Amino acid sequence: MEKDKRLAATARLLEVMNTLRRECPWDREQTFDSLRSNTIEETYELADAITDHNMEGIKEELGDLLLHVVFYSKLGEEEGAFDFGDVANALCDKLVYRHPHVYGDIHANTPDEVLENWEALKLRKKNRKSGTLGGVPRSLPAMVKAYRMGEKAAGAGFDWEKKEDVWDKVREELGEVETEMKSGSKTDLEGEFGDLLFALINACRLYGVDPESALERTNKKFMHRFNYMEEQAAAKGYTLHEMSLDAMEELWQKAKSN
């Protein structure tokens, strides 16, 4: 019964897409290129809902993202390249191929073993001339890209033997930042900060922390506390610009316990 409900909903969605493409002036004008930036925006909105653990929001944003999958599939169908069924079947074939521990005779008892097999199969299937890192999208945000490159390099066996060893690299890069700060070269300093951030992102990976989620959590915490400071200052008739650092620090400490 539940399966029939899902299939009926999918059929309804595809039919709604057909109607919109045929009868809506805005939908008729859309192309792959025109939808691209909206797709990226919808992905970030889904990420926000996931960060907030907002299940209703996740459901809504998944729907918005699914619309884009269906829309692109409709555009592909109109060009005679592929349709939604082709997209779904290609995905199923890929999932079966990359899960030989489920559909074949390969053994993988841990998530790490699954990831190693996954990366090896991806590289073998696509035979990329660009190698192991060739599958990392160029347009990914820098932090996400760094994390994915670390994952792929680790899948190829290029990683620290013990996760604790990464802190030696972090300390090394921090020392190079401090050295470059004294030299006065902005370009070289930027490079050293990049190396430090890359090492910290790898540390996050090794300890099972998503750096993007971790930083966003801190962003929200800082915003909440800073807003509290401004509100408390305003209640006393001040702006933060008019307060001393000591007075702001006092409000900051109150915000931390609020």
Short mmCIF file of C-alpha atoms in Angstrom, two decimals:
data_model
loop_
_atom_site.label_atom_id
_atom_site.label_comp_id
_atom_site.label_asym_id
_atom_site.label_seq_id
_atom_site.Cartn_x
_atom_site.Cartn_y
_atom_site.Cartn_z
CA MET A 1 0.00 0.00 0.00
CA GLU A 2 2.78 2.43 0.98
CA LYS A 3 4.72 1.52 -2.16
CA ASP A 4 1.65 2.23 -4.32
CA LYS A 5 1.30 5.62 -2.62
CA ARG A 6 4.90 6.54 -3.44
CA LEU A 7 4.58 5.40 -7.06
CA ALA A 8 1.31 7.32 -7.47
CA ALA A 9 2.91 10.46 -6.01
CA THR A 10 5.85 10.15 -8.42
CA ALA A 11 3.52 9.73 -11.40
CA ARG A 12 1.51 12.76 -10.23
CA LEU A 13 4.69 14.85 -9.94
CA LEU A 14 5.80 13.94 -13.45
CA GLU A 15 2.37 14.83 -14.82
CA VAL A 16 2.35 18.18 -12.97
CA MET A 17 5.77 18.91 -14.49
CA ASN A 18 4.43 18.11 -17.96
CA THR A 19 1.50 20.49 -17.42
CA LEU A 20 3.67 23.32 -16.08
CA ARG A 21 6.16 22.99 -18.92
CA ARG A 22 3.30 23.14 -21.40
CA GLU A 23 1.10 25.85 -19.86
CA CYS A 24 3.14 28.09 -17.52
CA PRO A 25 4.96 31.00 -19.24
CA TRP A 26 7.80 30.96 -16.68
CA ASP A 27 8.32 27.21 -16.75
CA ARG A 28 8.28 27.15 -20.57
CA GLU A 29 11.24 29.56 -20.69
CA GLN A 30 13.55 27.66 -18.35
CA THR A 31 16.73 25.94 -19.51
CA PHE A 32 19.50 23.92 -17.88
CA ASP A 33 21.54 27.10 -17.54
CA SER A 34 18.73 29.24 -16.13
CA LEU A 35 17.90 26.70 -13.41
CA ARG A 36 21.48 26.08 -12.30
CA SER A 37 21.80 28.89 -9.73
CA ASN A 38 18.34 28.13 -8.33
CA THR A 39 19.36 24.50 -7.84
CA ILE A 40 22.41 25.57 -5.86
CA GLU A 41 20.26 27.88 -3.71
CA GLU A 42 17.73 25.11 -3.02
CA THR A 43 20.56 22.79 -1.98
CA TYR A 44 21.77 25.32 0.57
CA GLU A 45 18.23 25.80 1.89
CA LEU A 46 18.02 22.05 2.41
CA ALA A 47 21.38 22.16 4.19
CA ASP A 48 20.05 24.89 6.50
CA ALA A 49 16.99 22.82 7.38
CA ILE A 50 19.18 19.79 8.10
CA THR A 51 21.45 21.88 10.33
CA ASP A 52 18.38 23.04 12.25
CA HIS A 53 17.04 19.45 12.46
CA ASN A 54 13.75 20.87 11.17
CA MET A 55 11.93 17.84 9.80
CA GLU A 56 9.09 19.86 8.28
CA GLY A 57 11.63 22.14 6.65
CA ILE A 58 13.66 19.18 5.39
CA LYS A 59 10.54 17.70 3.80
CA GLU A 60 9.71 20.99 2.06
CA GLU A 61 13.26 21.62 0.84
CA LEU A 62 13.59 18.04 -0.41
CA GLY A 63 10.47 18.69 -2.47
CA ASP A 64 11.98 21.84 -3.93
CA LEU A 65 15.17 19.98 -4.82
CA LEU A 66 13.19 17.07 -6.28
CA LEU A 67 11.38 19.57 -8.50
CA HIS A 68 14.72 20.50 -10.02
CA VAL A 69 15.60 16.84 -10.66
CA VAL A 70 12.27 16.36 -12.41
CA PHE A 71 12.65 19.65 -14.30
CA TYR A 72 16.11 18.77 -15.63
CA SER A 73 14.80 15.33 -16.58
CA LYS A 74 11.97 16.95 -18.53
CA LEU A 75 14.44 19.20 -20.34
CA GLY A 76 16.55 16.14 -21.19
CA GLU A 77 13.46 14.35 -22.47
CA GLU A 78 12.59 17.28 -24.75
CA GLU A 79 16.09 17.17 -26.23
CA GLY A 80 15.87 13.42 -26.74
CA ALA A 81 18.82 12.83 -24.40
CA PHE A 82 17.22 11.17 -21.34
CA ASP A 83 14.09 11.19 -19.23
CA PHE A 84 13.27 10.70 -15.54
CA GLY A 85 13.20 6.92 -15.95
CA ASP A 86 16.67 6.96 -17.48
CA VAL A 87 17.96 9.07 -14.58
CA ALA A 88 16.46 6.73 -11.98
CA ASN A 89 17.65 3.56 -13.72
CA ALA A 90 21.17 4.93 -14.21
CA LEU A 91 21.28 5.71 -10.49
CA CYS A 92 20.07 2.21 -9.59
CA ASP A 93 22.71 0.64 -11.85
CA LYS A 94 25.42 2.80 -10.25
CA LEU A 95 24.30 1.93 -6.71
CA VAL A 96 24.28 -1.80 -7.47
CA TYR A 97 27.74 -1.58 -9.07
CA ARG A 98 29.21 0.37 -6.15
CA HIS A 99 27.76 -1.92 -3.47
CA PRO A 100 29.36 -5.29 -4.30
CA HIS A 101 29.27 -6.10 -0.59
CA VAL A 102 25.46 -6.09 -0.90
CA TYR A 103 24.89 -7.31 -4.46
CA GLY A 104 28.10 -9.28 -5.00
CA ASP A 105 30.69 -11.37 -3.17
CA ILE A 106 32.91 -8.56 -1.84
CA HIS A 107 33.08 -8.17 1.94
CA ALA A 108 32.93 -4.82 3.72
CA ASN A 109 32.17 -4.91 7.42
CA THR A 110 32.82 -1.27 8.32
CA PRO A 111 31.81 2.11 6.84
CA ASP A 112 35.49 2.85 6.10
CA GLU A 113 35.81 -0.34 4.04
CA VAL A 114 32.65 0.60 2.14
CA LEU A 115 34.08 4.05 1.33
CA GLU A 116 37.40 2.58 0.17
CA ASN A 117 35.58 0.19 -2.18
CA TRP A 118 33.30 3.01 -3.38
CA GLU A 119 36.18 5.30 -4.35
CA ALA A 120 38.12 2.47 -6.01
CA LEU A 121 35.09 1.44 -8.08
CA LYS A 122 34.37 5.05 -9.09
CA LEU A 123 37.91 5.48 -10.37
CA ARG A 124 37.92 2.15 -12.19
CA LYS A 125 34.50 2.67 -13.82
CA LYS A 126 35.10 6.20 -15.05
CA ASN A 127 38.81 5.73 -15.78
CA ARG A 128 39.38 9.43 -15.24
CA LYS A 129 42.48 10.89 -16.84
CA SER A 130 42.47 13.42 -14.04
CA GLY A 131 42.92 10.66 -11.47
CA THR A 132 41.58 10.20 -7.98
CA LEU A 133 40.66 13.85 -7.40
CA GLY A 134 39.08 14.32 -10.82
CA GLY A 135 35.58 13.69 -9.48
CA VAL A 136 35.60 16.65 -7.07
CA PRO A 137 33.38 19.34 -8.68
CA ARG A 138 35.26 22.56 -9.44
CA SER A 139 32.38 24.74 -8.22
CA LEU A 140 32.21 23.26 -4.72
CA PRO A 141 32.79 25.76 -1.88
CA ALA A 142 36.44 25.64 -0.82
CA MET A 143 35.80 24.04 2.57
CA VAL A 144 33.61 21.27 1.16
CA LYS A 145 36.10 20.72 -1.67
CA ALA A 146 38.99 20.37 0.79
CA TYR A 147 37.02 17.82 2.82
CA ARG A 148 36.13 15.78 -0.28
CA MET A 149 39.72 15.83 -1.56
CA GLY A 150 40.88 14.57 1.83
CA GLU A 151 38.33 11.76 1.67
CA LYS A 152 39.34 10.74 -1.83
CA ALA A 153 43.07 10.88 -1.05
CA ALA A 154 42.44 8.74 2.05
CA GLY A 155 40.49 6.28 -0.10
CA ALA A 156 43.62 5.90 -2.22
CA GLY A 157 45.66 5.18 0.93
CA PHE A 158 47.21 8.65 1.29
CA ASP A 159 46.40 9.55 4.90
CA TRP A 160 47.89 9.71 8.38
CA GLU A 161 48.54 6.28 9.91
CA LYS A 162 47.01 7.45 13.20
CA LYS A 163 44.48 10.26 13.36
CA GLU A 164 46.39 11.82 16.26
CA ASP A 165 49.32 12.47 13.90
CA VAL A 166 47.34 15.17 12.10
CA TRP A 167 47.95 17.55 15.01
CA ASP A 168 51.67 17.62 14.20
CA LYS A 169 50.69 18.94 10.77
CA VAL A 170 48.32 21.50 12.29
CA ARG A 171 51.06 22.75 14.62
CA GLU A 172 53.53 22.87 11.74
CA GLU A 173 51.16 24.96 9.61
CA LEU A 174 50.34 27.25 12.54
CA GLY A 175 54.06 27.88 13.00
CA GLU A 176 54.41 28.75 9.31
CA VAL A 177 51.53 31.23 9.59
CA GLU A 178 53.22 32.91 12.53
CA THR A 179 56.52 33.05 10.64
CA GLU A 180 54.89 34.54 7.54
CA MET A 181 53.08 37.15 9.62
CA LYS A 182 56.47 38.59 10.53
CA SER A 183 57.65 38.69 6.90
CA GLY A 184 54.91 41.08 5.77
CA SER A 185 54.04 39.26 2.52
CA LYS A 186 50.25 39.19 2.20
CA THR A 187 50.25 36.69 -0.65
CA ASP A 188 52.45 34.22 1.20
CA LEU A 189 50.44 34.73 4.40
CA GLU A 190 47.23 33.87 2.54
CA GLY A 191 48.87 30.68 1.32
CA GLU A 192 49.94 29.68 4.82
CA PHE A 193 46.47 30.39 6.24
CA GLY A 194 45.11 28.16 3.46
CA ASP A 195 47.51 25.37 4.46
CA LEU A 196 46.45 25.72 8.10
CA LEU A 197 42.76 25.59 7.22
CA PHE A 198 43.36 22.55 4.99
CA ALA A 199 45.10 20.75 7.86
CA LEU A 200 42.26 21.60 10.27
CA ILE A 201 39.67 20.36 7.79
CA ASN A 202 41.56 17.08 7.54
CA ALA A 203 41.59 16.90 11.33
CA CYS A 204 37.81 17.29 11.28
CA ARG A 205 37.55 14.45 8.77
CA LEU A 206 39.74 12.14 10.80
CA TYR A 207 37.69 12.78 13.93
CA GLY A 208 34.35 12.33 12.19
CA VAL A 209 33.32 15.99 12.26
CA ASP A 210 31.77 17.80 9.30
CA PRO A 211 33.69 21.11 9.22
CA GLU A 212 30.88 22.92 7.38
CA SER A 213 28.33 21.92 10.04
CA ALA A 214 30.77 22.67 12.84
CA LEU A 215 31.49 26.18 11.56
CA GLU A 216 27.81 26.90 10.91
CA ARG A 217 27.02 25.83 14.47
CA THR A 218 29.60 28.33 15.73
CA ASN A 219 28.25 31.01 13.36
CA LYS A 220 24.78 30.63 14.84
CA LYS A 221 26.15 30.67 18.37
CA PHE A 222 28.13 33.85 17.69
CA MET A 223 25.13 35.52 16.05
CA HIS A 224 22.87 34.70 19.00
CA ARG A 225 25.37 36.07 21.52
CA PHE A 226 26.20 39.17 19.49
CA ASN A 227 22.51 39.96 19.02
CA TYR A 228 22.05 39.60 22.79
CA MET A 229 24.87 42.09 23.37
CA GLU A 230 23.27 44.63 21.03
CA GLU A 231 19.87 44.19 22.65
CA GLN A 232 21.27 44.63 26.16
CA ALA A 233 23.26 47.69 25.11
CA ALA A 234 20.20 49.22 23.44
CA ALA A 235 18.15 48.63 26.60
CA LYS A 236 20.66 50.83 28.42
CA GLY A 237 20.53 53.48 25.71
CA TYR A 238 23.87 52.63 24.07
CA THR A 239 25.19 51.20 20.84
CA LEU A 240 28.15 48.84 20.89
CA HIS A 241 30.27 51.55 19.23
CA GLU A 242 29.77 53.70 22.31
CA MET A 243 30.86 51.02 24.76
CA SER A 244 34.35 50.09 25.92
CA LEU A 245 35.80 46.67 25.21
CA ASP A 246 35.56 45.81 28.91
CA ALA A 247 31.85 46.69 28.93
CA MET A 248 31.26 44.62 25.78
CA GLU A 249 33.19 41.71 27.29
CA GLU A 250 30.90 41.83 30.32
CA LEU A 251 27.85 41.62 28.04
CA TRP A 252 29.51 38.82 26.07
CA GLN A 253 29.98 36.74 29.21
CA LYS A 254 26.32 37.28 30.09
CA ALA A 255 25.35 36.24 26.57
CA LYS A 256 27.33 32.99 26.96
CA SER A 257 25.32 32.07 30.04
CA ASN A 258 22.00 33.27 28.58
#
